[in-house]
Coordinates of C-alpha atoms in Angstrom, one line a residue:
X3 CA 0.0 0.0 0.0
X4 CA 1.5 3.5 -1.1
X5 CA 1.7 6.2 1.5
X6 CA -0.8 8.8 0.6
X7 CA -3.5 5.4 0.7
X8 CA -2.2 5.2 4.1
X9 CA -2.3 8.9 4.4
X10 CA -5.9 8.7 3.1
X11 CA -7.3 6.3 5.2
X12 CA -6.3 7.9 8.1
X13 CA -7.4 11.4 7.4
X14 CA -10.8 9.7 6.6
X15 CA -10.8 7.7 9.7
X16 CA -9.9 11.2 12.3
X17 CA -12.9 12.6 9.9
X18 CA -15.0 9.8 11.1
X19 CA -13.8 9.9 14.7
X20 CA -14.5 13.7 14.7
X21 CA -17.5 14.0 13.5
X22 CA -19.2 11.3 16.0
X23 CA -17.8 13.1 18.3
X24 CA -19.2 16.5 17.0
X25 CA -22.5 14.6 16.7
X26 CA -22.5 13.5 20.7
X27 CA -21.3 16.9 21.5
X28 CA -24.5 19.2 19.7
X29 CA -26.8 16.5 21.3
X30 CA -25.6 17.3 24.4
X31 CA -25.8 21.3 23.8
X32 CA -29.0 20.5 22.5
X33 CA -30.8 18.5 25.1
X34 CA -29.7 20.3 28.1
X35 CA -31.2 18.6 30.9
X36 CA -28.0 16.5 30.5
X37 CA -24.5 17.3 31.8
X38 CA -23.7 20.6 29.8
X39 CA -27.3 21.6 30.6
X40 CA -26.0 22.1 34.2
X41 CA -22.4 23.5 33.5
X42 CA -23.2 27.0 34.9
X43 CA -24.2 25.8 38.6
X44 CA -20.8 24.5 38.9
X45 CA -18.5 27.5 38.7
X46 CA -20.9 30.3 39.3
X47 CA -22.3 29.7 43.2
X48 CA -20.5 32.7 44.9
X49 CA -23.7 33.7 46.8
X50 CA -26.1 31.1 46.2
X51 CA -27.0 30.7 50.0
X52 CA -28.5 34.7 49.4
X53 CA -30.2 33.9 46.1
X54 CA -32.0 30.6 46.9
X55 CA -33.2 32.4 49.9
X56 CA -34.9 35.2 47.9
X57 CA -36.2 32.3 45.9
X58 CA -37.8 30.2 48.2
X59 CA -39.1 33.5 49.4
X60 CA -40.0 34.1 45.6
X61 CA -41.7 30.6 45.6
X62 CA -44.3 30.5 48.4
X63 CA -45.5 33.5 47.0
X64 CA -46.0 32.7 43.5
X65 CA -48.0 29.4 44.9
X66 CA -50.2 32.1 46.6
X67 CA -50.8 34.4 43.6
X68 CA -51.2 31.3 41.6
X69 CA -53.8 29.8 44.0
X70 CA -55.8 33.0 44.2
X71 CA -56.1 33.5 40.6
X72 CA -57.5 32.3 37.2
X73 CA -54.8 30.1 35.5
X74 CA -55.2 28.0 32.1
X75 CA -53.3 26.2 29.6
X76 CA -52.8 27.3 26.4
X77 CA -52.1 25.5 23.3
X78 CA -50.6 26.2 19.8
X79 CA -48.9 24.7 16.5
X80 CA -45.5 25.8 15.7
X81 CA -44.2 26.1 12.3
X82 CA -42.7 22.5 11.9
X83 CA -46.2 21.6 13.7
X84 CA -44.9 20.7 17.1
X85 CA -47.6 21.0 19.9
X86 CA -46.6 23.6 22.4
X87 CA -47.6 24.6 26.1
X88 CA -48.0 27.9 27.9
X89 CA -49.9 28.9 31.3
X90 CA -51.7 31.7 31.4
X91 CA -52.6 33.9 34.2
X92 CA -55.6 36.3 33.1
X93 CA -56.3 39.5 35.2
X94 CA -60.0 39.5 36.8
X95 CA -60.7 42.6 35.4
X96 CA -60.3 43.8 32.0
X97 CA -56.7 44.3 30.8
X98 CA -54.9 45.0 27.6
X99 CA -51.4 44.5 29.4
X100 CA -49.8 41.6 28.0
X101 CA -46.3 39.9 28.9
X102 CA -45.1 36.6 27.3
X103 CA -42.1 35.7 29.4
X104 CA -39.7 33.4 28.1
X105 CA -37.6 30.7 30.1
X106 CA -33.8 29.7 29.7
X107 CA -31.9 26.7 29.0
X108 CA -32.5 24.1 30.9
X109 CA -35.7 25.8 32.8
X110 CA -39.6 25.4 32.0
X111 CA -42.5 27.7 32.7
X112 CA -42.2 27.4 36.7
X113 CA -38.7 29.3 36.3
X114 CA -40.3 32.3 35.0
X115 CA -43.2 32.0 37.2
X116 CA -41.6 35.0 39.3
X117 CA -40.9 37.5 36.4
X118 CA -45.0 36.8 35.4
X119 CA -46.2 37.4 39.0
X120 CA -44.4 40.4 39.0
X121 CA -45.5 41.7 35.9
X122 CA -49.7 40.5 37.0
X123 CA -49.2 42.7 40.2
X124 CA -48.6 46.0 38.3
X125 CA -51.6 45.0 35.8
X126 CA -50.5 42.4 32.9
X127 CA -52.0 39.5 31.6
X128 CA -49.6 37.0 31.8
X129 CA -48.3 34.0 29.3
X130 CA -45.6 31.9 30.0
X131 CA -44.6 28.9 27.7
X132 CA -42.7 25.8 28.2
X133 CA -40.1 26.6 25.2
X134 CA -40.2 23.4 22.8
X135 CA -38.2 20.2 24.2
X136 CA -39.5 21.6 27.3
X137 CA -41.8 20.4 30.1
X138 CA -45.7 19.8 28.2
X139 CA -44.4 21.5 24.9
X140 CA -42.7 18.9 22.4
X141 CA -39.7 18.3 20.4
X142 CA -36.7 16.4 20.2
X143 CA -34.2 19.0 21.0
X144 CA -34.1 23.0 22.7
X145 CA -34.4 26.1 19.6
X146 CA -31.7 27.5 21.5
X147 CA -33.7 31.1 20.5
X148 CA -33.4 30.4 17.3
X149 CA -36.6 28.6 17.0
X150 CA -37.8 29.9 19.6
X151 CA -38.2 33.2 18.3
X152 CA -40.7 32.4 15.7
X153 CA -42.6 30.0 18.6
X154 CA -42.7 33.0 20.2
X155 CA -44.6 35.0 16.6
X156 CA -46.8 32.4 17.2
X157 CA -47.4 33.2 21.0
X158 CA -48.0 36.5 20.0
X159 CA -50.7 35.6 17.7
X160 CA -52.0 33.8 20.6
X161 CA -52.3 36.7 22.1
X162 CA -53.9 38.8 19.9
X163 CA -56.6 36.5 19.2
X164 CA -57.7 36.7 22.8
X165 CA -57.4 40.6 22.4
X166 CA -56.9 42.5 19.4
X167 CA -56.0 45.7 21.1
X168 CA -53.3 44.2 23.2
X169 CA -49.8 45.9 24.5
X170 CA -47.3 43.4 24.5
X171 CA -43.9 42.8 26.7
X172 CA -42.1 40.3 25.6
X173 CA -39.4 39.4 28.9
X174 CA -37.0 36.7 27.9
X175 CA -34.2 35.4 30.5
X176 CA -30.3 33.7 29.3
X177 CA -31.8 31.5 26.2
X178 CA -35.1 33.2 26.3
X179 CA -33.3 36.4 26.1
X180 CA -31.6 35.6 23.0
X181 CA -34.9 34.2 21.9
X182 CA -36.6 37.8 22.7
X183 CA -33.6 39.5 20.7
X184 CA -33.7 36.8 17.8
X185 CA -37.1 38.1 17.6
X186 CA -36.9 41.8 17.1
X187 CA -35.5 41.4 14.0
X188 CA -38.8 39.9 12.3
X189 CA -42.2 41.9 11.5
X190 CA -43.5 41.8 14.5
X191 CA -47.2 43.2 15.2
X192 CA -47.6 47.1 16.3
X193 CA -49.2 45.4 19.6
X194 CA -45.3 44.7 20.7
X195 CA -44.7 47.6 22.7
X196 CA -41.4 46.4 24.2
X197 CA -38.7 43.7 24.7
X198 CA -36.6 42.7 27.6
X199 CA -33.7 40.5 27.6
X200 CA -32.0 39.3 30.8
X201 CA -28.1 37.7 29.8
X202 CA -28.6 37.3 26.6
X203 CA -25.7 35.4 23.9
X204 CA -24.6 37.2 21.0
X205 CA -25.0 33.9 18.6
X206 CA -25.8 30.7 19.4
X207 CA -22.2 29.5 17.8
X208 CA -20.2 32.2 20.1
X209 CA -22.0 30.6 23.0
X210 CA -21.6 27.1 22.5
X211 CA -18.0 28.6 21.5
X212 CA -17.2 30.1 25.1
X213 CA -18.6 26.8 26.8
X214 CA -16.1 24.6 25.3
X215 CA -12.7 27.1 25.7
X216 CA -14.4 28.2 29.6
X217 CA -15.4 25.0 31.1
X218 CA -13.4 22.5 28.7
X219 CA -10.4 24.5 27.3
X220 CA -11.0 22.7 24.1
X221 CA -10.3 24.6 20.8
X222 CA -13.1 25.4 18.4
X223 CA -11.6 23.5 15.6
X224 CA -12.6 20.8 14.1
X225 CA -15.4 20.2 16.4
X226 CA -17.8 22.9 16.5
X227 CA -17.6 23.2 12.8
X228 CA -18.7 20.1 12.0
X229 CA -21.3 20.3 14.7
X230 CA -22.7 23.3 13.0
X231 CA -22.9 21.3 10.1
X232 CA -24.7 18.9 11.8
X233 CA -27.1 21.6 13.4
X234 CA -27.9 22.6 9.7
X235 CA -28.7 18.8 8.5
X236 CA -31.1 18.1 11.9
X237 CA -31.8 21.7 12.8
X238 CA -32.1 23.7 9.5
X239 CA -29.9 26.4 10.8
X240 CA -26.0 26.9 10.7
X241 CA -24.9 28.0 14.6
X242 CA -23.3 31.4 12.8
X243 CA -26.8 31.7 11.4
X244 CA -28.5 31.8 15.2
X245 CA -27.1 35.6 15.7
X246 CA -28.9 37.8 18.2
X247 CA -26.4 40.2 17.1
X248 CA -27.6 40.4 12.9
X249 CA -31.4 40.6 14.3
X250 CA -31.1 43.7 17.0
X251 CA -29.5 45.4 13.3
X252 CA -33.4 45.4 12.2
X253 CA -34.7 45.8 15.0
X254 CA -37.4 48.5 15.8
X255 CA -39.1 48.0 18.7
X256 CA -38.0 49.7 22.7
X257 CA -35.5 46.9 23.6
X258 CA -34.2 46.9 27.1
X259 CA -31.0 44.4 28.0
X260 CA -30.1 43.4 31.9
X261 CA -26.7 41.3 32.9
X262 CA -25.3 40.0 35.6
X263 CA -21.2 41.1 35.8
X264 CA -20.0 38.2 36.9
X265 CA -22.0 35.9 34.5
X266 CA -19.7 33.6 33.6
X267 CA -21.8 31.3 31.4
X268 CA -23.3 33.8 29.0
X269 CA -20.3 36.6 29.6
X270 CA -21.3 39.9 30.7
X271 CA -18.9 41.5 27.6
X272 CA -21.9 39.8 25.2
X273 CA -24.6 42.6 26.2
X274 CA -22.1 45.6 25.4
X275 CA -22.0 43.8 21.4
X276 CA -25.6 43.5 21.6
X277 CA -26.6 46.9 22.5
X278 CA -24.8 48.3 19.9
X279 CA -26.1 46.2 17.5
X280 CA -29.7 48.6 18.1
X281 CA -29.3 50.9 15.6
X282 CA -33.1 52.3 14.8
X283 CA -34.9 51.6 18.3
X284 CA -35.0 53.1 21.6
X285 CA -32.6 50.9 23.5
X286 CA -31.0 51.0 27.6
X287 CA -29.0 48.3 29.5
X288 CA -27.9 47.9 33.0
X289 CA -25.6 45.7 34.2
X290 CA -26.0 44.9 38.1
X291 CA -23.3 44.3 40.1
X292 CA -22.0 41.2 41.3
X293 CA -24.8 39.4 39.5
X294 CA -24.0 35.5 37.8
X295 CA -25.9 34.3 35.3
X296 CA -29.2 34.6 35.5
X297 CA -30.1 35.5 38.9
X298 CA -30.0 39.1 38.5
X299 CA -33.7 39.4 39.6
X300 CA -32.8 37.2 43.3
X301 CA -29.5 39.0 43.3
X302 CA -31.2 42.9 43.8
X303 CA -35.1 42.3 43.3
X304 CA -35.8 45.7 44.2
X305 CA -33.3 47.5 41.7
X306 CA -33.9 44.8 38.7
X307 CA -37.4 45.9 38.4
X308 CA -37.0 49.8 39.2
X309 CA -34.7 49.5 36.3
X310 CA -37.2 46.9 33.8
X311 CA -39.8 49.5 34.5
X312 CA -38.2 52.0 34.5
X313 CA -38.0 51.4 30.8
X314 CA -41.0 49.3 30.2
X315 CA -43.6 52.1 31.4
X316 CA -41.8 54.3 28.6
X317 CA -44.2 52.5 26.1
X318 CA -46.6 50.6 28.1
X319 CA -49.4 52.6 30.2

């Protein structure tokens, strides 16, 4: 055998090696109730005795503002038909305050249950879906926003078929966020008053990206190209294509953006590229200190909303 056959069959063999790999890795990315699902909890617990305090706190009284009012399930078709859940939390009296709050990676409805209780006390109907993959919802693997964000057009619809002359908030949190930002760049309804995005990634490729030099210390090539290529076979969607950043370039609705600064997951330098990716809407960000990912609403309750309303009530009365 000459050696450029041997030369050959080895190349094609690392191929092979690498890309089942690649494949095992983007499943794991993908269905995050696994191991990578749970990779933030490990390094960011600086004051996690404070935070779960505030949420057990948070907790008993969202099972009293859930038990004293009228909840539903709603239902919908996505665009590749999959079935998916939200819970709604409708205001007794009449309301055209609406706020569809989005979950993150790894979470369901109940994670965002806090964010809609908040927004119900100051007068919004509330929906809040289990993301596809998730809890009731179905599919085989997370939209990682990408998806997401036109399972949230449909939401919307939703919405305005249960009131036509709805204002509507959409508040999104880590993989929500990106979902919410994802979203403002597509023709979205007048009825969308505002978006909110809580840690937010840039792309879904510069996420998966950080994850693997951060926790792993594992380069970015070969692997996470041929995963992409992967994503776009199963998925439809290169990971450069998931980009929060090229959709805040058309966006034009009030967007506000909220990070913790020492979010180690979804890095706090990511909202700085994503504001400035707003070029022709009313934008503001805040970044609270000594905040990790995602708990920037247990970290400072008090200051997270005075600064989400701050903006919100710009555009919603």
């Amino acid at each position: 055998m000459s050696w450029w056959m041997i030369v050959l069959i080895v190349i094609i063999v690392l191929f092979f090696v690498a890309a089942v790999v690649a494949n095992i890795e983007l499943n794991m990315f993908l269905a995050p109730h696994g191991f990578w699902g749970r990779m933030h909890k490990f390094k960011e617990v600086s004051d996690i005795t404070d935070i779960q305090k505030t949420e057990e706190l948070l907790e008993n009284k969202v099972e009293q503002w859930i038990s004293k009012n009228s909840v539903k399930d709603l239902w919908t078709i996505s665009f590749d038909t999959l079935r998916l859940h939200a819970q709604a939390v409708i205001q007794k009296r009449l309301s055209h305050k609406w706020v569809l709050c989005l979950h993150g990676y790894g979470g369901n409805y109940l994670t965002v249950e806090s964010f809609g209780m908040e927004y119900f006390s100051r007068g919004y109907n509330v929906v809040m879906p289990d993301m596809r993959y998730y809890g009731k919802s179905q599919g085989r693997y997370a939209g990682m926003g990408w998806l997401d964000r036109k399972d949230a057009a449909e939401w919307i619809k939703e919405i305005l078929k249960m009131d036509p002359e709805a204002d509507i908030v959409v508040h999104g949190v880590s993989m929500g966020a990106s979902a919410v930002m994802m979203l403002s760049g597509e023709n979205l309804p007048e009825n969308v008053k505002c978006l909110v995005a809580d840690c937010g990634y840039t792309s879904v490729w510069n996420c998966f990206k950080h994850i693997r030099k951060d926790r792993f210390h594992l380069p970015v090539f070969p692997m996470l190209y041929i995963a992409g290529l992967f994503c776009k076979i199963r998925m439809g969607y290169f990971l450069h294509e998931a980009s929060s950043l090229r959709q805040l370039k058309k966006c034009k609705v009030p967007v506000y953006m909220i990070h913790g600064s020492e979010d180690t997951f979804v890095p706090s330098s990511m909202i700085i590229q994503n504001y400035h990716s707003v070029l022709n809407a009313p934008k503001d960000w805040y970044i609270l200190s000594g905040a990790v990912h995602a708990v920037s609403v247990y970290k400072n309750p008090e200051l997270y909303w005075r600064k989400v309303f701050g903006f919100v009530d710009r555009f919603v009365k």
